[in-house]
XYZ file of C-alpha atoms in Angstrom:
82
model
C 15.125 -57.853 -51.995
C 15.705 -54.155 -52.500
C 13.726 -54.043 -55.744
C 10.527 -52.115 -56.307
C 7.380 -54.224 -56.665
C 5.760 -54.538 -60.101
C 2.905 -52.319 -58.897
C 5.205 -49.337 -58.294
C 4.331 -46.656 -60.868
C 7.023 -45.481 -63.227
C 7.876 -41.885 -62.440
C 9.647 -39.510 -64.791
C 12.239 -37.537 -62.826
C 11.604 -34.617 -65.177
C 8.266 -34.253 -63.380
C 9.904 -34.170 -59.945
C 8.826 -31.122 -57.926
C 11.454 -31.474 -55.236
C 12.107 -32.975 -51.836
C 9.898 -31.931 -48.937
C 9.882 -32.726 -45.232
C 6.091 -32.755 -44.909
C 2.875 -32.822 -46.898
C 2.162 -29.279 -45.716
C 5.388 -28.119 -47.398
C 4.266 -29.743 -50.669
C 0.932 -27.898 -50.547
C 2.675 -24.602 -49.753
C 5.035 -25.110 -52.705
C 2.156 -25.912 -55.095
C 0.177 -22.879 -53.866
C 3.193 -20.601 -54.334
C 3.707 -21.838 -57.900
C 0.028 -21.351 -58.738
C -0.154 -17.862 -57.235
C 2.357 -16.706 -59.873
C -0.349 -17.535 -62.446
C -3.124 -15.913 -60.386
C -4.519 -19.309 -59.413
C -5.110 -20.781 -55.978
C -5.646 -24.157 -54.335
C -9.166 -24.269 -52.928
C -9.187 -27.945 -51.919
C -6.750 -30.840 -51.637
C -6.952 -34.540 -50.934
C -4.188 -37.073 -50.332
C -4.837 -40.806 -50.610
C -2.711 -43.942 -51.056
C -1.903 -44.706 -54.687
C -2.385 -48.368 -53.783
C -1.764 -50.661 -50.824
C 1.588 -51.941 -52.083
C 3.684 -48.838 -52.696
C 5.157 -45.853 -50.901
C 3.329 -43.530 -53.252
C 0.412 -41.267 -52.428
C -1.880 -39.433 -54.814
C -2.342 -35.701 -54.172
C -5.324 -34.124 -55.922
C -5.728 -30.363 -55.753
C -8.684 -28.301 -56.912
C -7.411 -25.131 -58.511
C -9.395 -21.955 -59.003
C -8.542 -19.625 -61.882
C -8.849 -15.864 -61.832
C -12.229 -16.131 -63.598
C -13.509 -18.422 -60.791
C -13.447 -21.554 -63.003
C -11.917 -24.643 -61.404
C -10.004 -27.734 -62.461
C -8.180 -30.633 -60.805
C -4.481 -31.425 -60.961
C -2.781 -34.550 -59.620
C 0.672 -35.136 -58.180
C 2.494 -38.222 -56.909
C 3.974 -38.028 -53.419
C 6.747 -40.575 -52.856
C 7.901 -41.332 -49.324
C 11.215 -42.923 -48.453
C 9.689 -45.261 -45.881
C 11.149 -48.723 -46.148
C 13.882 -47.807 -48.636
């Protein structure tokens, strides 16, 4: 009791973006960081990491200044149940 299940991914706190009250705030933060590099989020998708954890997988499609695109992934960890 009180322990994370074996399926919980190991997260490096050095990769922690911050604490946010909503998913919209996370997307706004990511967009703000990218705009500094003349990039923008053109699409995003959030899905459960798996059925057993409080982790979601955020995938953003990023467009560069030259119109090329790439994908970047982030973990979203909720505090539900903890």
